[in-house]
Amino acid sequence: MRILGIESSCDETAAAVVEDGRQVVCSVVASQLDTHGKYGGVVPELASREHLRAIVPVVREALERAGAGFGGLGAVAVTEGPGLVGSLLVGITFAKAVCFARGLPLIAVNHLEGHIHAVVMEAEARGEPVELPALALVASGGHTHLFEVSRGWNYRLLGRTRDDAAGEAVDKVAKLLGFGYPGGPVIDALAPHGDPRGVRFTIARMKGNPVDFSFSGLKTAVLRWVEARGMEDEIARRRELLRANPKPSLEEWLAVTPRATLDLLASFQATVIEELLRRAQAAAEEIGARTLIVSGGVACNRGLREAARRRTLPCPVLFPTPGLSTDNAAMIAAAAFPKYARGEFAGLALRARANLALA
Ligand code: KG4
Ligand code: ZN
């Protein structure tokens, strides 16, 4: 049984065909990075317009690669939320039109459930299904959440960020320092060239829920560090480099990034990683998790993957392959499969829900 997944919640227009919830037949992602990069973040109006431009060619390419038209599908799954409402609407409207014209069932998927199912799907494909209960850390540009995942794909929210998402903090620090958008991949590439103990940052101590996250204090600490050093010339050189070449190589970045800044990046990234893993570990211990799932764009981070491998965790940790960590539609089609089996279909009155909660 093949499901066509459609994802358009933020700045990626994506379509994918997944068979039986586990085999990715094809996955097409059209990124809008070139559109938003120069603004240092996603511009919602531009995002909707780009989705409108991309949705038909992206779905067409997915169906061509799958080697079958709409006739070979059992259902269409689409991201209902959370996300940018104008962006979500493009995917939802398109999915509804396909379902109406072809008499196919429509399945609504929460974007965060999709991120979790990227890992579930790959584990099933390997023939080693995820053992439940699992603790899922979803860390992306928009979210940093900890969920308990139990049988029947039920979710319970255990903790979340009180201010910035992890990816958002990384993107803001990168922008401040002149590294452009998105910041995650650049900082990830440069961090191994600095000393993670070069700058001391402390992890926020918070009252209340011990597995909530906070990243704004860390971001402010970086800002103070930069202000105290008067780094304008250095930052200007990097902005200059970005203007001349929107995708600098590692060597080009290293040529305009002094040792002290590399130490700053390494220390900042190490602190973000420690914040994520420490609270994920505490939550996993609390619920007696049998698997730790890490997903979302930040799960691409090589430092995070290495730190998770080195750490003594109470259970095995699973990351998606990098292409399925960031936004894609295969994860949406995968998350829809159990809903299909349960007959959980959405009507054509389905609406975009910008703040849709998973639990
Ligand atoms: O899941 P995603 O594609 O979109 C959202 O749902 O937000 O995540 C994008 C976020 C951005 O903040 C980006 O900087 C971050 O994921 N990211 C990374 C890496 N690759 C992407 N953060 C750290 N290290 C990376 N390698
Ligand atoms: Zn996402």
Tab-separated table of C-alpha atoms and ligand atoms in Angstrom:
chain	number	residue	atom	x	y	z
A	1	MET	CA	0.000	0.000	0.000
A	2	ARG	CA	1.537	3.273	-1.131
A	3	ILE	CA	0.933	6.648	0.488
A	4	LEU	CA	1.819	9.958	-1.141
A	5	GLY	CA	3.097	12.346	1.521
A	6	ILE	CA	3.053	16.132	1.113
A	7	GLU	CA	4.921	18.548	3.397
A	8	SER	CA	4.913	22.346	3.155
A	9	SER	CA	4.915	23.609	6.756
A	10	CYS	CA	7.985	25.841	6.567
A	11	ASP	CA	10.519	26.474	3.803
A	12	GLU	CA	10.675	23.077	2.111
A	13	THR	CA	8.179	21.873	-0.499
A	14	ALA	CA	8.306	18.099	-0.337
A	15	ALA	CA	6.528	15.055	-1.770
A	16	ALA	CA	7.317	11.377	-1.239
A	17	VAL	CA	5.872	7.952	-1.821
A	18	VAL	CA	6.265	5.420	1.004
A	19	GLU	CA	5.190	1.786	0.837
A	20	ASP	CA	3.673	0.062	3.881
A	21	GLY	CA	4.938	2.799	6.181
A	22	ARG	CA	8.544	1.690	5.860
A	23	GLN	CA	9.941	1.616	2.316
A	24	VAL	CA	10.777	5.023	0.852
A	25	VAL	CA	9.984	4.617	-2.852
A	26	CYS	CA	11.051	8.197	-3.552
A	27	SER	CA	11.453	11.473	-1.676
A	28	VAL	CA	11.644	14.862	-3.383
A	29	VAL	CA	12.520	18.030	-1.458
A	30	ALA	CA	12.609	21.513	-3.015
A	31	SER	CA	14.420	23.821	-0.615
A	32	GLN	CA	13.803	27.573	-0.518
A	33	LEU	CA	17.192	28.353	1.032
A	34	ASP	CA	18.212	30.530	-1.902
A	35	THR	CA	15.075	32.636	-1.393
A	36	HIS	CA	15.354	33.148	2.377
A	37	GLY	CA	19.128	32.995	2.850
A	38	LYS	CA	19.735	36.667	2.142
A	39	TYR	CA	17.122	37.702	4.748
A	40	GLY	CA	18.730	35.627	7.491
A	41	GLY	CA	15.548	33.657	8.137
A	42	VAL	CA	12.293	32.433	6.618
A	43	VAL	CA	10.040	35.183	5.234
A	44	PRO	CA	6.471	33.785	5.469
A	45	GLU	CA	5.028	35.633	2.441
A	46	LEU	CA	7.878	34.502	0.220
A	47	ALA	CA	7.553	30.951	1.551
A	48	SER	CA	3.885	30.655	0.508
A	49	ARG	CA	4.680	31.992	-2.933
A	50	GLU	CA	7.550	29.533	-3.382
A	51	HIS	CA	5.364	26.624	-2.249
A	52	LEU	CA	2.764	27.594	-4.858
A	53	ARG	CA	5.459	27.599	-7.512
A	54	ALA	CA	6.965	24.283	-6.435
A	55	ILE	CA	4.070	22.068	-5.382
A	56	VAL	CA	2.984	20.807	-8.827
A	57	PRO	CA	6.487	20.030	-10.167
A	58	VAL	CA	7.552	18.434	-6.877
A	59	VAL	CA	4.529	16.084	-6.710
A	60	ARG	CA	4.868	15.311	-10.411
A	61	GLU	CA	8.519	14.388	-9.951
A	62	ALA	CA	7.696	12.144	-6.977
A	63	LEU	CA	5.040	10.278	-8.973
A	64	GLU	CA	7.351	9.946	-11.967
A	65	ARG	CA	10.119	8.541	-9.821
A	66	ALA	CA	7.648	6.142	-8.190
A	67	GLY	CA	6.818	4.964	-11.701
A	68	ALA	CA	3.071	5.218	-11.211
A	69	GLY	CA	0.449	7.927	-11.358
A	70	PHE	CA	-2.153	8.780	-8.747
A	71	GLY	CA	-3.755	5.421	-9.625
A	72	GLY	CA	-1.065	3.499	-7.747
A	73	LEU	CA	-1.788	5.247	-4.436
A	74	GLY	CA	-3.869	4.104	-1.474
A	75	ALA	CA	-4.034	7.489	0.278
A	76	VAL	CA	-2.626	11.007	0.415
A	77	ALA	CA	-1.076	12.301	3.666
A	78	VAL	CA	-0.422	15.954	4.349
A	79	THR	CA	1.047	18.058	7.160
A	80	GLU	CA	-1.822	19.734	9.047
A	81	GLY	CA	0.449	21.729	11.392
A	82	PRO	CA	2.263	23.169	13.228
A	83	GLY	CA	3.901	25.604	10.834
A	84	LEU	CA	3.356	28.767	8.828
A	85	VAL	CA	-0.324	28.952	7.988
A	86	GLY	CA	0.159	30.260	4.438
A	87	SER	CA	2.687	27.516	3.737
A	88	LEU	CA	0.599	24.719	5.244
A	89	LEU	CA	-2.397	25.830	3.186
A	90	VAL	CA	-0.612	25.169	-0.096
A	91	GLY	CA	0.080	21.530	0.744
A	92	ILE	CA	-3.348	20.955	2.309
A	93	THR	CA	-5.264	22.489	-0.587
A	94	PHE	CA	-3.274	20.497	-3.098
A	95	ALA	CA	-3.754	17.232	-1.156
A	96	LYS	CA	-7.499	17.830	-0.869
A	97	ALA	CA	-7.786	18.468	-4.604
A	98	VAL	CA	-5.981	15.205	-5.407
A	99	CYS	CA	-8.177	13.248	-2.978
A	100	PHE	CA	-11.364	14.819	-4.323
A	101	ALA	CA	-10.440	14.200	-7.961
A	102	ARG	CA	-9.151	10.647	-7.432
A	103	GLY	CA	-11.483	9.442	-4.685
A	104	LEU	CA	-8.528	8.802	-2.349
A	105	PRO	CA	-8.632	9.009	1.442
A	106	LEU	CA	-6.925	12.041	3.006
A	107	ILE	CA	-4.786	11.656	6.147
A	108	ALA	CA	-3.763	14.614	8.327
A	109	VAL	CA	-0.356	14.378	10.024
A	110	ASN	CA	1.242	16.451	12.759
A	111	HIS	CA	4.673	17.653	11.607
A	112	LEU	CA	6.319	16.573	14.874
A	113	GLU	CA	4.832	13.094	14.640
A	114	GLY	CA	6.369	13.033	11.163
A	115	HIS	CA	9.847	13.803	12.548
A	116	ILE	CA	9.468	10.952	15.058
A	117	HIS	CA	8.318	8.554	12.335
A	118	ALA	CA	11.393	9.270	10.211
A	119	VAL	CA	13.241	7.158	12.795
A	120	VAL	CA	10.412	4.619	13.240
A	121	MET	CA	10.266	4.054	9.468
A	122	GLU	CA	14.006	3.464	9.089
A	123	ALA	CA	14.032	1.070	12.044
A	124	GLU	CA	11.156	-0.913	10.473
A	125	ALA	CA	12.962	-0.994	7.128
A	126	ARG	CA	15.982	-2.555	8.887
A	127	GLY	CA	13.690	-5.156	10.430
A	128	GLU	CA	14.379	-3.843	13.956
A	129	PRO	CA	11.207	-2.029	15.035
A	130	VAL	CA	11.618	0.709	17.661
A	131	GLU	CA	11.072	-0.689	21.151
A	132	LEU	CA	8.476	1.202	23.154
A	133	PRO	CA	8.093	3.170	25.305
A	134	ALA	CA	10.493	5.521	23.598
A	135	LEU	CA	11.672	8.989	24.517
A	136	ALA	CA	11.620	11.267	21.466
A	137	LEU	CA	13.665	14.462	21.305
A	138	VAL	CA	12.463	16.593	18.384
A	139	ALA	CA	14.883	19.485	17.856
A	140	SER	CA	14.540	21.751	14.851
A	141	GLY	CA	14.362	25.396	13.877
A	142	GLY	CA	10.844	25.666	15.269
A	143	HIS	CA	10.671	23.075	18.068
A	144	THR	CA	12.528	21.505	20.943
A	145	HIS	CA	10.240	18.963	22.568
A	146	LEU	CA	10.511	15.767	24.582
A	147	PHE	CA	7.725	13.231	24.103
A	148	GLU	CA	7.015	9.869	25.595
A	149	VAL	CA	5.987	7.554	22.759
A	150	SER	CA	3.914	4.574	23.857
A	151	ARG	CA	2.067	1.717	22.174
A	152	GLY	CA	-0.554	2.645	19.598
A	153	TRP	CA	1.514	5.739	18.760
A	154	ASN	CA	0.310	7.715	21.731
A	155	TYR	CA	2.309	10.743	22.787
A	156	ARG	CA	2.788	12.555	26.068
A	157	LEU	CA	4.623	15.881	26.243
A	158	LEU	CA	7.296	15.713	28.943
A	159	GLY	CA	9.279	18.884	28.308
A	160	ARG	CA	9.770	21.690	25.831
A	161	THR	CA	11.761	24.853	25.318
A	162	ARG	CA	10.554	27.857	27.251
A	163	ASP	CA	12.048	30.313	24.777
A	164	ASP	CA	14.060	29.636	21.591
A	165	ALA	CA	14.133	26.289	19.816
A	166	ALA	CA	17.615	24.726	19.629
A	167	GLY	CA	17.908	25.310	15.877
A	168	GLU	CA	16.588	28.845	16.283
A	169	ALA	CA	19.302	29.653	18.846
A	170	VAL	CA	21.947	28.184	16.540
A	171	ASP	CA	20.597	30.174	13.588
A	172	LYS	CA	20.530	33.427	15.615
A	173	VAL	CA	24.100	33.010	16.833
A	174	ALA	CA	25.282	32.225	13.298
A	175	LYS	CA	23.516	35.304	11.943
A	176	LEU	CA	24.975	37.516	14.690
A	177	LEU	CA	28.476	36.317	13.815
A	178	GLY	CA	28.025	36.790	10.047
A	179	PHE	CA	27.711	33.128	9.053
A	180	GLY	CA	24.384	33.514	7.222
A	181	TYR	CA	21.317	31.259	7.330
A	182	PRO	CA	20.805	28.471	8.282
A	183	GLY	CA	23.525	28.411	10.902
A	184	GLY	CA	23.444	24.763	11.966
A	185	PRO	CA	25.469	23.231	9.149
A	186	VAL	CA	28.194	25.954	9.216
A	187	ILE	CA	28.668	25.819	12.993
A	188	ASP	CA	28.664	22.015	12.794
A	189	ALA	CA	31.467	22.113	10.220
A	190	LEU	CA	33.568	24.733	12.071
A	191	ALA	CA	33.137	23.470	15.661
A	192	PRO	CA	35.699	20.635	15.358
A	193	HIS	CA	38.327	23.314	14.578
A	194	GLY	CA	37.850	25.041	17.933
A	195	ASP	CA	38.266	24.109	21.597
A	196	PRO	CA	34.894	23.257	23.192
A	197	ARG	CA	36.331	24.290	26.573
A	198	GLY	CA	37.696	27.564	25.190
A	199	VAL	CA	34.742	29.656	26.384
A	200	ARG	CA	32.795	28.814	29.511
A	201	PHE	CA	29.021	28.832	29.257
A	202	THR	CA	26.735	27.610	31.973
A	203	ILE	CA	23.537	25.673	31.419
A	204	ALA	CA	20.466	27.497	32.629
A	205	ARG	CA	19.120	26.330	35.961
A	206	MET	CA	15.374	26.615	35.952
A	207	LYS	CA	12.598	26.338	38.431
A	208	GLY	CA	9.783	23.941	37.645
A	209	ASN	CA	9.963	21.127	35.128
A	210	PRO	CA	13.578	19.836	35.126
A	211	VAL	CA	13.263	18.558	31.552
A	212	ASP	CA	12.221	21.854	29.988
A	213	PHE	CA	14.855	23.553	27.837
A	214	SER	CA	16.052	27.133	27.627
A	215	PHE	CA	18.424	28.574	25.045
A	216	SER	CA	17.901	32.322	25.231
A	217	GLY	CA	20.379	32.820	28.101
A	218	LEU	CA	23.078	31.070	26.118
A	219	LYS	CA	22.297	33.183	23.062
A	220	THR	CA	22.566	36.349	25.178
A	221	ALA	CA	25.880	35.138	26.644
A	222	VAL	CA	27.256	34.820	23.109
A	223	LEU	CA	25.984	38.310	22.281
A	224	ARG	CA	27.756	39.745	25.353
A	225	TRP	CA	30.967	37.916	24.452
A	226	VAL	CA	30.857	39.364	20.940
A	227	GLU	CA	30.064	42.892	22.173
A	228	ALA	CA	32.895	42.797	24.704
A	229	ARG	CA	35.386	41.982	21.947
A	230	GLY	CA	34.305	44.433	19.271
A	231	MET	CA	34.276	41.927	16.412
A	232	GLU	CA	32.770	44.236	13.763
A	233	ASP	CA	35.626	43.924	11.251
A	234	GLU	CA	35.758	40.177	11.464
A	235	ILE	CA	31.972	39.878	11.070
A	236	ALA	CA	32.021	42.306	8.137
A	237	ARG	CA	34.626	40.129	6.388
A	238	ARG	CA	32.341	37.113	6.653
A	239	ARG	CA	29.325	39.056	5.370
A	240	GLU	CA	31.502	40.183	2.476
A	241	LEU	CA	32.437	36.582	1.745
A	242	LEU	CA	28.742	35.573	1.777
A	243	ARG	CA	27.854	38.350	-0.644
A	244	ALA	CA	30.520	37.183	-3.082
A	245	ASN	CA	29.727	33.489	-2.610
A	246	PRO	CA	26.462	32.342	-0.989
A	247	LYS	CA	27.911	28.884	-0.254
A	248	PRO	CA	31.486	29.278	1.014
A	249	SER	CA	33.625	26.177	1.450
A	250	LEU	CA	35.029	25.131	4.824
A	251	GLU	CA	38.442	26.523	3.847
A	252	GLU	CA	36.916	29.888	2.928
A	253	TRP	CA	35.126	30.074	6.283
A	254	LEU	CA	38.285	29.093	8.157
A	255	ALA	CA	40.196	31.877	6.373
A	256	VAL	CA	37.886	34.530	7.880
A	257	THR	CA	37.378	32.962	11.317
A	258	PRO	CA	40.104	33.507	13.939
A	259	ARG	CA	40.930	30.913	16.564
A	260	ALA	CA	39.041	32.708	19.349
A	261	THR	CA	35.833	32.623	17.290
A	262	LEU	CA	36.320	28.932	16.486
A	263	ASP	CA	36.637	28.309	20.237
A	264	LEU	CA	33.435	30.295	20.757
A	265	LEU	CA	31.559	28.213	18.162
A	266	ALA	CA	32.861	24.930	19.557
A	267	SER	CA	31.942	25.918	23.117
A	268	PHE	CA	28.514	27.195	22.101
A	269	GLN	CA	27.717	24.012	20.174
A	270	ALA	CA	28.988	21.809	23.012
A	271	THR	CA	26.698	23.650	25.442
A	272	VAL	CA	23.652	23.224	23.180
A	273	ILE	CA	24.459	19.511	22.831
A	274	GLU	CA	24.881	19.094	26.590
A	275	GLU	CA	21.589	20.884	27.246
A	276	LEU	CA	19.790	18.588	24.773
A	277	LEU	CA	21.341	15.309	25.882
A	278	ARG	CA	21.255	15.944	29.612
A	279	ARG	CA	17.510	16.606	29.636
A	280	ALA	CA	16.732	13.856	27.122
A	281	GLN	CA	18.648	11.395	29.274
A	282	ALA	CA	16.829	12.498	32.449
A	283	ALA	CA	13.455	12.122	30.731
A	284	ALA	CA	14.403	8.721	29.273
A	285	GLU	CA	15.380	7.499	32.748
A	286	GLU	CA	12.192	8.887	34.243
A	287	ILE	CA	9.904	6.917	31.909
A	288	GLY	CA	12.078	3.814	31.613
A	289	ALA	CA	12.493	4.361	27.879
A	290	ARG	CA	13.671	1.401	25.798
A	291	THR	CA	14.698	3.635	22.885
A	292	LEU	CA	15.853	7.234	22.579
A	293	ILE	CA	14.761	8.824	19.303
A	294	VAL	CA	16.471	12.043	18.197
A	295	SER	CA	14.959	13.789	15.187
A	296	GLY	CA	14.428	17.176	13.499
A	297	GLY	CA	16.966	19.318	11.632
A	298	VAL	CA	19.309	19.606	14.632
A	299	ALA	CA	19.625	15.801	14.619
A	300	CYS	CA	21.897	16.260	11.555
A	301	ASN	CA	24.529	17.695	13.883
A	302	ARG	CA	27.626	15.523	13.853
A	303	GLY	CA	28.745	16.746	17.266
A	304	LEU	CA	25.382	15.731	18.724
A	305	ARG	CA	25.538	12.276	17.128
A	306	GLU	CA	29.053	11.712	18.429
A	307	ALA	CA	28.238	12.970	21.934
A	308	ALA	CA	25.172	10.681	22.061
A	309	ARG	CA	27.325	7.727	21.004
A	310	ARG	CA	29.951	8.467	23.648
A	311	ARG	CA	27.476	9.038	26.473
A	312	THR	CA	26.265	6.249	28.721
A	313	LEU	CA	22.557	6.356	28.009
A	314	PRO	CA	19.926	4.103	29.582
A	315	CYS	CA	18.842	2.734	26.168
A	316	PRO	CA	19.920	2.639	22.500
A	317	VAL	CA	19.747	5.990	20.667
A	318	LEU	CA	18.464	6.239	17.089
A	319	PHE	CA	18.989	9.110	14.645
A	320	PRO	CA	17.455	9.343	11.153
A	321	THR	CA	19.798	9.428	8.160
A	322	PRO	CA	20.556	13.145	7.580
A	323	GLY	CA	18.226	13.467	4.556
A	324	LEU	CA	15.316	12.363	6.729
A	325	SER	CA	16.303	14.534	9.725
A	326	THR	CA	15.416	17.842	8.118
A	327	ASP	CA	11.958	18.501	6.680
A	328	ASN	CA	10.802	15.941	4.133
A	329	ALA	CA	7.573	14.248	3.055
A	330	ALA	CA	8.612	10.606	3.523
A	331	MET	CA	8.244	11.061	7.279
A	332	ILE	CA	4.710	12.416	6.750
A	333	ALA	CA	3.701	9.420	4.615
A	334	ALA	CA	5.278	7.070	7.187
A	335	ALA	CA	3.414	8.625	10.120
A	336	ALA	CA	0.173	8.309	8.135
A	337	PHE	CA	0.455	4.532	7.726
A	338	PRO	CA	-0.840	3.540	11.209
A	339	LYS	CA	-3.646	6.085	10.796
A	340	TYR	CA	-4.576	4.449	7.493
A	341	ALA	CA	-4.687	1.069	9.212
A	342	ARG	CA	-6.973	2.525	11.900
A	343	GLY	CA	-9.202	4.274	9.341
A	344	GLU	CA	-8.369	7.719	10.737
A	345	PHE	CA	-9.169	9.890	7.759
A	346	ALA	CA	-9.596	13.640	7.469
A	347	GLY	CA	-12.504	15.228	5.640
A	348	LEU	CA	-12.209	17.793	2.898
A	349	ALA	CA	-12.927	20.427	5.547
A	350	LEU	CA	-9.377	19.927	6.899
A	351	ARG	CA	-7.801	23.237	7.876
A	352	ALA	CA	-4.225	24.383	8.439
A	353	ARG	CA	-3.419	24.661	12.138
A	354	ALA	CA	-0.387	26.829	12.804
A	355	ASN	CA	-0.158	25.859	16.498
A	356	LEU	CA	-1.284	22.240	16.329
A	357	ALA	CA	-0.040	20.336	19.390
A	358	LEU	CA	0.984	16.680	19.304
A	359	ALA	CA	0.283	16.194	23.009
B	1	KG4	O1	13.524	20.187	10.778
B	1	KG4	P1	13.994	21.390	10.028
B	1	KG4	O2	14.442	21.186	8.602
B	1	KG4	O3	12.872	22.487	9.958
B	1	KG4	C1	12.057	22.823	11.038
B	1	KG4	O4	11.035	22.095	11.256
B	1	KG4	O5	12.405	23.808	11.708
B	1	KG4	O6	15.168	22.065	10.902
B	1	KG4	C2	15.900	23.192	10.481
B	1	KG4	C3	16.857	23.579	11.591
B	1	KG4	C4	17.600	24.896	11.362
B	1	KG4	O7	17.548	25.648	12.546
B	1	KG4	C5	19.031	24.453	11.056
B	1	KG4	O8	20.010	25.388	11.448
B	1	KG4	C6	19.128	23.191	11.877
B	1	KG4	O9	17.864	22.554	11.744
B	1	KG4	N1	20.192	22.321	11.376
B	1	KG4	C7	21.278	21.978	12.102
B	1	KG4	C8	22.100	21.202	11.251
B	1	KG4	N2	21.469	21.081	10.040
B	1	KG4	C9	20.312	21.765	10.144
B	1	KG4	N3	21.623	22.280	13.364
B	1	KG4	C10	22.797	21.791	13.827
B	1	KG4	N4	23.634	21.050	13.065
B	1	KG4	C11	23.341	20.724	11.790
B	1	KG4	N5	24.170	19.990	11.061
B	2	ZN	ZN	10.617	20.128	10.879
